[in-house]
Amino acid sequence: MKHGTKWYITVLDNITHAVVGLVSFFAVALPAVLLFKFMKYIESLGVDGLTLAVLYTLESIMLLIDAALVVRYIAVKAYNDFKE
């Protein structure tokens, strides 16, 4: 905690960062889920092969990058909090 900073300011800062982190996670995860639902729909129409493989790959990449960025965000935030 910085010198002269009230303890509740630090707690509010952490809560704000957690909420912003969750909102950004869902902002990226939502298109991935919608892409999954869309793929299931076009799969039911009979589309198969390369098109679905590419879409499944894109969905997986989106979710993996999103998860990795959330973990990185939490790690950096925790490191900075402990450093203070």
XYZ file of C-alpha atoms in Angstrom:
84
model
C 0.000 0.000 0.000
C 1.345 3.428 -0.858
C 2.197 5.734 1.997
C -0.816 7.798 3.000
C -3.350 5.692 1.073
C -6.377 4.576 3.027
C -6.785 0.808 3.270
C -10.269 0.844 1.742
C -8.967 2.610 -1.382
C -6.737 -0.394 -2.053
C -9.655 -2.795 -1.509
C -11.912 -0.762 -3.833
C -9.117 -0.667 -6.414
C -8.825 -4.471 -6.321
C -12.597 -4.934 -6.576
C -12.709 -2.546 -9.543
C -9.917 -4.430 -11.286
C -11.666 -7.742 -10.654
C -14.942 -6.475 -12.122
C -13.205 -4.978 -15.162
C -11.277 -8.219 -15.642
C -14.444 -10.301 -15.547
C -16.242 -7.987 -17.963
C -13.342 -8.121 -20.419
C -13.185 -11.923 -20.087
C -16.879 -12.241 -20.912
C -16.540 -9.721 -23.739
C -14.142 -12.123 -25.452
C -15.776 -15.367 -24.303
C -19.254 -14.382 -25.517
C -18.280 -14.276 -29.230
C -16.577 -17.658 -28.811
C -19.748 -19.147 -27.334
C -21.863 -17.564 -30.078
C -19.463 -18.983 -32.674
C -19.889 -22.422 -31.091
C -23.693 -22.125 -31.259
C -23.454 -20.960 -34.883
C -21.219 -23.925 -35.731
C -23.719 -26.343 -34.224
C -26.448 -24.711 -36.310
C -24.544 -24.918 -39.606
C -23.459 -28.450 -38.738
C -27.155 -29.372 -38.452
C -27.637 -27.952 -41.952
C -25.173 -30.479 -43.304
C -22.050 -28.334 -43.665
C -18.988 -30.374 -42.874
C -15.317 -30.612 -43.645
C -12.836 -27.781 -43.797
C -15.290 -24.988 -42.951
C -16.230 -26.491 -39.590
C -12.633 -27.436 -38.819
C -11.525 -23.834 -39.333
C -14.390 -22.499 -37.202
C -13.704 -24.982 -34.392
C -10.033 -24.005 -34.483
C -10.878 -20.295 -34.295
C -13.224 -20.897 -31.375
C -10.560 -22.859 -29.490
C -7.921 -20.209 -30.143
C -10.254 -17.447 -28.916
C -10.998 -19.260 -25.661
C -7.369 -20.256 -25.024
C -6.067 -16.739 -25.602
C -8.838 -15.321 -23.434
C -8.028 -17.695 -20.587
C -4.284 -17.018 -20.899
C -4.844 -13.258 -20.797
C -7.070 -13.552 -17.715
C -4.420 -15.608 -15.919
C -1.741 -13.083 -16.947
C -3.920 -10.186 -15.777
C -4.462 -11.816 -12.376
C -0.759 -12.656 -12.011
C 0.418 -9.131 -12.887
C -2.188 -7.548 -10.619
C -1.247 -9.842 -7.727
C 2.468 -9.141 -8.273
C 1.882 -5.381 -8.303
C -0.269 -5.577 -5.169
C 2.351 -7.560 -3.272
C 5.084 -5.220 -4.493
C 3.246 -2.246 -2.966
